[in-house]
Short mmCIF file of C-alpha atoms and ligand atoms in Angstrom, two decimals:
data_model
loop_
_atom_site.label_atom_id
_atom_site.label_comp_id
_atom_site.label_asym_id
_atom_site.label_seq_id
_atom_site.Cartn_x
_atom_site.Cartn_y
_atom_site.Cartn_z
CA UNK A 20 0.52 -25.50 -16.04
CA UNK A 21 -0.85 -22.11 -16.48
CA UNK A 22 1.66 -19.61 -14.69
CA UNK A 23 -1.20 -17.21 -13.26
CA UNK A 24 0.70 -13.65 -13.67
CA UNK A 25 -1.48 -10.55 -14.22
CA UNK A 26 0.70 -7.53 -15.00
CA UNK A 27 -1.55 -5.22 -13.38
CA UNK A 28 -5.08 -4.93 -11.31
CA UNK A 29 -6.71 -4.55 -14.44
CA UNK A 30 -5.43 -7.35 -16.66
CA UNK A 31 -6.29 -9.40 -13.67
CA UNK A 32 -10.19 -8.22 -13.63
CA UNK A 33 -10.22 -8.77 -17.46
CA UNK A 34 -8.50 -12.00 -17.87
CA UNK A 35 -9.08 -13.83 -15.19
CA UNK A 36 -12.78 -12.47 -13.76
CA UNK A 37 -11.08 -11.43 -10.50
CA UNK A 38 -13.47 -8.67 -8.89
CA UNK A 39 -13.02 -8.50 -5.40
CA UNK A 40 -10.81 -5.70 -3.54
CA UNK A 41 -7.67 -6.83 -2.03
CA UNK A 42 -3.89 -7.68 -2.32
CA UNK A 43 -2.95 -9.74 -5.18
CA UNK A 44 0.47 -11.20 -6.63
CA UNK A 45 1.09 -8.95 -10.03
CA UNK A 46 3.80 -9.71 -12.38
CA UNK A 47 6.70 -7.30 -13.83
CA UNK A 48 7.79 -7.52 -17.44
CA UNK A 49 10.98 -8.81 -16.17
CA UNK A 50 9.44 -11.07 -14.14
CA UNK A 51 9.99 -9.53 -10.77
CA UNK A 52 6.93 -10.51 -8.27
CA UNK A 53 5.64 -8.15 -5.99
CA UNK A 54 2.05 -8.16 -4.20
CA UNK A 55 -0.31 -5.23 -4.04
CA UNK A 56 -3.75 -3.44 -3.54
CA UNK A 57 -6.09 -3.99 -6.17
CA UNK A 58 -9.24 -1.77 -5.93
CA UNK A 59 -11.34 -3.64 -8.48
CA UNK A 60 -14.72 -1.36 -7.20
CA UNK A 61 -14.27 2.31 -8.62
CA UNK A 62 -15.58 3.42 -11.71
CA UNK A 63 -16.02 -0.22 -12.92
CA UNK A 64 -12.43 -1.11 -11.40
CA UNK A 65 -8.91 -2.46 -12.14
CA UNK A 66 -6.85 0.35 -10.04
CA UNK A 67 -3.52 -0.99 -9.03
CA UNK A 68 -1.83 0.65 -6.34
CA UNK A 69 1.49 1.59 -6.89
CA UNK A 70 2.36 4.16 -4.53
CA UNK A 71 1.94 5.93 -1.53
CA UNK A 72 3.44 9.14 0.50
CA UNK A 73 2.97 10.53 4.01
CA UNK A 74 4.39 12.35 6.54
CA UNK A 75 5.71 10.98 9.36
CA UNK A 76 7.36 14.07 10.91
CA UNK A 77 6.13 17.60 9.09
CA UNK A 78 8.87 19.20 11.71
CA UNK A 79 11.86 16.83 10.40
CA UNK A 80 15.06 18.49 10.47
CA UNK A 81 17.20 15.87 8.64
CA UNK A 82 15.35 15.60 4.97
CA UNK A 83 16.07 12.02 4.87
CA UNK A 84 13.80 11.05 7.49
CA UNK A 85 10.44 12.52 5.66
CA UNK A 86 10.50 9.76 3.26
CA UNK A 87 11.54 6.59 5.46
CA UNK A 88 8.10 5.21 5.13
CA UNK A 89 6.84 6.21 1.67
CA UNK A 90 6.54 3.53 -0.77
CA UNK A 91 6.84 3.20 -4.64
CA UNK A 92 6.26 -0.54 -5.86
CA UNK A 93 7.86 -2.10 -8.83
CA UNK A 94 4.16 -1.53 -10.84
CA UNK A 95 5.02 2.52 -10.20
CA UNK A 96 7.60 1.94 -12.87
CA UNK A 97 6.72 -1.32 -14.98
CA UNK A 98 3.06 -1.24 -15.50
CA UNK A 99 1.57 1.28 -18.56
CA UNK A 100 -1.08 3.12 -17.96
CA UNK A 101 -4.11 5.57 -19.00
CA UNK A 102 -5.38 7.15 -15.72
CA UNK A 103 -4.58 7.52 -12.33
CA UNK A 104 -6.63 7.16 -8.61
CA UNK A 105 -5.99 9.10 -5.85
CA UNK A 106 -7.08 7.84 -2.14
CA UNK A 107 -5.99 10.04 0.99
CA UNK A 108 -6.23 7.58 4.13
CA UNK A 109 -5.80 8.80 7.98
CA UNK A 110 -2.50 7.06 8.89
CA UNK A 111 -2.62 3.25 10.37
CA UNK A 112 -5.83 2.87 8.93
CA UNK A 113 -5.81 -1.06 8.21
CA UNK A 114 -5.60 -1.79 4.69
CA UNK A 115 -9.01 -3.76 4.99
CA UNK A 116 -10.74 -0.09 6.07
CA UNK A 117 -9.10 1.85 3.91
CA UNK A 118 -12.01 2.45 1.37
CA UNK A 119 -14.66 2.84 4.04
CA UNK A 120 -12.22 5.67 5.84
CA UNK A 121 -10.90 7.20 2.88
CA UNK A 122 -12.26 10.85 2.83
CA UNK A 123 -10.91 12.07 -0.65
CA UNK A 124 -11.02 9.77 -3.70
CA UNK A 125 -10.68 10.88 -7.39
CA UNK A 126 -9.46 9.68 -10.58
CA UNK A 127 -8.95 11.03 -13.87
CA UNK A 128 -10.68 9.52 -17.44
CA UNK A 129 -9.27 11.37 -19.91
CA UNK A 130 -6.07 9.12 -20.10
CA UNK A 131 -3.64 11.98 -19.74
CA UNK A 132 -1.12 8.88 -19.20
CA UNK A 133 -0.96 7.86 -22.51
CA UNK A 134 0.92 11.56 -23.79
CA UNK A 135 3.17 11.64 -20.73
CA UNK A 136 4.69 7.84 -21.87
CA UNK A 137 2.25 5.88 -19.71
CA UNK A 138 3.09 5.91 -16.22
CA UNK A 139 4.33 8.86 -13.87
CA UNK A 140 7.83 7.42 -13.78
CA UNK A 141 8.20 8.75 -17.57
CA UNK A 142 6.19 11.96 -16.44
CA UNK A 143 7.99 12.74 -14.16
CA UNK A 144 11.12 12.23 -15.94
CA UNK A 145 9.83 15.03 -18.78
CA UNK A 146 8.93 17.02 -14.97
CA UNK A 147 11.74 16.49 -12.54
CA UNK A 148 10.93 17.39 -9.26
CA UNK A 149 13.84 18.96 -8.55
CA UNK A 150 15.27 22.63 -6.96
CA UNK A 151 15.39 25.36 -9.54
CA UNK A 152 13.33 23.30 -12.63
CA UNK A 153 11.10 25.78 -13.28
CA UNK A 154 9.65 28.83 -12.66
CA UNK A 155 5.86 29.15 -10.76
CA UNK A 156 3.07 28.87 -12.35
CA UNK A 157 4.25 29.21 -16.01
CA UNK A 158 6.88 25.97 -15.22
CA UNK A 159 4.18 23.61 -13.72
CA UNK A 160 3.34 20.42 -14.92
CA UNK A 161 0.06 19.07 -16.75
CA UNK A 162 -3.20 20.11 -14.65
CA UNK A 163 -5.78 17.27 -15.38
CA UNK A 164 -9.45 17.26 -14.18
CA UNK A 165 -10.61 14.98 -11.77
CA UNK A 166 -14.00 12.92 -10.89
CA UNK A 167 -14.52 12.62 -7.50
CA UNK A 168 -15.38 9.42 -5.78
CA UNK A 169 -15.36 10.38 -2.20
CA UNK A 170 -15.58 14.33 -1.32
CA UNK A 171 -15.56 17.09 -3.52
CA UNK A 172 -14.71 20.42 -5.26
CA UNK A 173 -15.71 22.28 -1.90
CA UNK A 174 -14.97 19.69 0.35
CA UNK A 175 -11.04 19.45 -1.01
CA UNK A 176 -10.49 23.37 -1.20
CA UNK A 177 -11.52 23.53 2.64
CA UNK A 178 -8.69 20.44 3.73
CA UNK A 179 -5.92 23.79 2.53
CA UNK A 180 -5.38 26.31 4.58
CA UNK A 181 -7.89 29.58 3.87
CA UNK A 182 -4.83 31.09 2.44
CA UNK A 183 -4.19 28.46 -0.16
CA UNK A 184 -7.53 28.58 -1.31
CA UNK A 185 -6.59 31.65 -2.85
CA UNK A 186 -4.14 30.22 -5.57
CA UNK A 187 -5.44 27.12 -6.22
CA UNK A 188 -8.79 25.89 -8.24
CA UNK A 189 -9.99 22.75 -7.16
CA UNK A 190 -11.19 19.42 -9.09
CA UNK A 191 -7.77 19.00 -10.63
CA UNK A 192 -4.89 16.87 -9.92
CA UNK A 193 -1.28 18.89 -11.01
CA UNK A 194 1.75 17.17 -11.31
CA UNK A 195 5.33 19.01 -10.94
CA UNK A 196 4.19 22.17 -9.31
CA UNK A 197 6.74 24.87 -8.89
CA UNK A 198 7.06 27.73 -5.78
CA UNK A 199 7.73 31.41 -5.62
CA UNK A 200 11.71 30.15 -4.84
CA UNK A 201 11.70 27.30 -7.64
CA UNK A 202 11.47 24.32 -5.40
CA UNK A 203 9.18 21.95 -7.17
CA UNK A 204 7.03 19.55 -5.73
CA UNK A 205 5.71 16.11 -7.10
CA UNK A 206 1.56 16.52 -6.92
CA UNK A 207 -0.84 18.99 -5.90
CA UNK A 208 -3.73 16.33 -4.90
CA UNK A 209 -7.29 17.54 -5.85
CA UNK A 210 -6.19 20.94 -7.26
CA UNK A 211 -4.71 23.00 -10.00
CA UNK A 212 -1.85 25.34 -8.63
CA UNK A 213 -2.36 29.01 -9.59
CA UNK A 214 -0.21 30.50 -7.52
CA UNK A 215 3.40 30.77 -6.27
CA UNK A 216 2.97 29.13 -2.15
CA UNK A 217 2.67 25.52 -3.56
CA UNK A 218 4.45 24.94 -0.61
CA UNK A 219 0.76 24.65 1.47
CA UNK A 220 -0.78 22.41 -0.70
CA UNK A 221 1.29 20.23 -3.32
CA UNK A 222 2.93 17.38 -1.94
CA UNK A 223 6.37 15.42 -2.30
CA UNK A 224 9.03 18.26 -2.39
CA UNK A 225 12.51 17.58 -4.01
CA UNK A 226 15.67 19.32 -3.27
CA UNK A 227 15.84 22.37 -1.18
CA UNK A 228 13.39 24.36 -0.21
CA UNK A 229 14.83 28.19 0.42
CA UNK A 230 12.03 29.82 2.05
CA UNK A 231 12.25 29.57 6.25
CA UNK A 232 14.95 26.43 5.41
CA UNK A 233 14.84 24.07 6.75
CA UNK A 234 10.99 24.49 7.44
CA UNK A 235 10.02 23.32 4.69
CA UNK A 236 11.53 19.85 4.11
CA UNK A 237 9.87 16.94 4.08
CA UNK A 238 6.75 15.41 2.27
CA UNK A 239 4.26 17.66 3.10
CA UNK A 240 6.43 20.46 2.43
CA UNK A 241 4.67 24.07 4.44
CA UNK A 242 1.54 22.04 5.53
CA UNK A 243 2.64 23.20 8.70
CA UNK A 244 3.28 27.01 8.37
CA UNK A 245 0.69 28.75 10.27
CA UNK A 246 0.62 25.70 12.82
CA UNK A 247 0.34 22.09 12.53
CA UNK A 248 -3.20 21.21 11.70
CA UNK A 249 -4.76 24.16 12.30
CA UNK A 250 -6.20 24.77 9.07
CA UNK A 251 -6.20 28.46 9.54
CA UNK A 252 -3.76 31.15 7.48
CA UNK A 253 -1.50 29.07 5.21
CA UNK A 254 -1.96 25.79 7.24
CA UNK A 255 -3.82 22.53 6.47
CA UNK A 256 -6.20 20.50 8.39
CA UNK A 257 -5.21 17.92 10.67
CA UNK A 258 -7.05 15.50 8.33
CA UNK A 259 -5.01 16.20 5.31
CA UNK A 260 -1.93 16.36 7.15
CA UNK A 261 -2.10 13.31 8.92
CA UNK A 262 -3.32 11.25 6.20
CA UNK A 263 -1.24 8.83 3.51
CA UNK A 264 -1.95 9.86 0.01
CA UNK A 265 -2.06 6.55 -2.42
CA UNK A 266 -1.59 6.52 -5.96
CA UNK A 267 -3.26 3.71 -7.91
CA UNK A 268 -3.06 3.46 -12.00
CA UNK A 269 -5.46 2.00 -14.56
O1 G3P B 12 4.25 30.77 1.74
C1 G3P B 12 3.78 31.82 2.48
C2 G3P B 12 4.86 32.84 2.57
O2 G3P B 12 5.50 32.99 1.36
C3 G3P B 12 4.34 34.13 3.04
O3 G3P B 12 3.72 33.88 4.22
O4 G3P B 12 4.23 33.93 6.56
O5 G3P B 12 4.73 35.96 5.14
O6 G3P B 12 2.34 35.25 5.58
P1 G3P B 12 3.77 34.85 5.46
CA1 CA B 13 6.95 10.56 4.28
CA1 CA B 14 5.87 30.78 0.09
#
C-alpha cells in the first residue's frame, strides 16, 4: 500500500490532484505528521500554512504571555520553499471563513526563498530577531514586493497609524526590521520599513524593547501607542490590531 504523505500543500495539488481548500495530513522529512491549512485557490494554489501570530493582550506586562497562542508548525521549519502568503484574519474567525473574512492577502513571486536557504527558519537565522542586531534602517532585512490578493497599496498604508505612514512604503513585505533603540522585529506585513518607529507597524518583537519599557512588549509591539485601535498618531486600526496574521509558503 501506497503511504499517502505529501510534504507540503503543493506536492499534494501536484501529485495527487488535490484542489480543494482545507486541512490536510502533510508529512515531515523525518516523518513527523502534523495536519494543516492548505489554500490550494490563490494564484493557481499549493500555499501551506505554517504559521500564525496575534495578539492576545497588546497591554501584557509579563512578555511571556504575548506569544501563548501563536503557532509555528513543524512545515515552518521542514518544508523548502520559493514564496510566501500572507493572510491577516479578525481573531476567532472559523477556519472555514477565513478566506471570505480575510481583509489583507498578498504573496510574493519572485522566490526570494530560494537565496535566504528556503524557508524563513534559515532567514531568519542569517536575521535574528533579537535586541541590539542591527541598526534601523541600514540593518533591516530583505524588503520583497508583494501582489495583493485581497486589499491594497492604499488600503494597507491606511490599517498604520497616520504617523507610520510616514516611514514606511507600502506593497512590500520586510523581514527583520530594526527600531530607533535596536529592538528588531520579525515582519513588517504589507510594507517596506523606511524609518526608525518600526515599533507601529512590524510585527513579532524579540528581546527588549527600551523605549516606554515595558510598553512595548508583546507581538504587536507599539500598535498601541497613541491608543488601542484608534488608528490616529502612531496607532493602528482596530482591524489590524485585532486580527491573526498567517504565514503560508509555496
Ligand atoms: O515611536 C514613536 C516615538 O518614538 C515618538 O513618539 O510619543 O514622542 O510622539 P512620541
Ligand atoms: Ca500573540
Ligand atoms: Ca519609537
Amino acid at each position: 500500500m501506497e503511504y499517502y504523505s505529501p510534504r507540503n500543500c503543493k506536492e499534494l495539488m501536484d501529485k495527487y490532484k488535490t484542489n480543494e481548500d482545507g486541512l490536510y495530513h502533510l508529512t515531515t522529512e523525518r516523518g513527523v505528521v502534523y495536519q494543516t491549512y492548505c489554500d490550494m485557490t490563490t494564484d493557481g494554489g499549493g500555499w501551506t500554512l505554517v504559521a500564525s501570530v496575534h495578539e492576545n493582550n497588546i497591554d501584557v506586562w509579563d512578555c511571556e504571555a504575548a506569544t501563548s497562542d501563536d503557532y509555528k508548525n513543524p512545515g515552518y521549519y521542514d518544508i523548502t520553499a520559493e514564496d510566501v502568503s500572507v493572510w491577516h484574519v479578525p481573531n476567532n474567525v472559523l477556519l472555514q471563513n477565513w478566506s471570505i473574512d480575510a481583509f489583507l492577502c498578498y504573496h510574493t513571486d519572485n522566490h526570494f526563498l530560494t537565496n535566504h536557504g528556503g524557508n524563513l527558519f534559515y532567514l531568519f537565522k542569517k536575521f535574528p530577531v533579537r535586541s541590539r542586531a542591527g541598526t534601523c534602517r541600514i540593518n533591516n532585512g530583505p524588503s520583497i514586493p508583494v501582489v495583493y490578493d485581497t486589499g491594497d497599496a492604499a488600503s494597507t498604508r491606511n490599517l498604520y497609524g497616520p504617523s507610520a505612514r510616514g516611514e514606511f512604503e507600502a506593497g512590500f513585505i520586510t523581514f527583520r526590521a530594526c527600531n530607533q533603540e535596536m529592538a528588531a522585529m520579525a515582519i513588517c506585513s504589507g510594507v517596506k520599513a523606511t524609518g526608525c518607529n518600526t515599533e507601529h507597524y512590524c510585527i513579532g518583537g524579540g528581546g527588549f524593547f527600551p523605549e516606554g519599557a515595558p510598553r512595548q512588549c508583546g507581538d504587536f509591539t507599539a500598535f498601541d501607542w497613541d491608543g488601542y485601535g484608534t488608528n490616529t498618531g502612531w496607532s493602528a486600526s482596530r482591524k489590524i490590531t485585532e486580527a491573526a496574521v498567517l504565514l503560508f509558503y509555496r
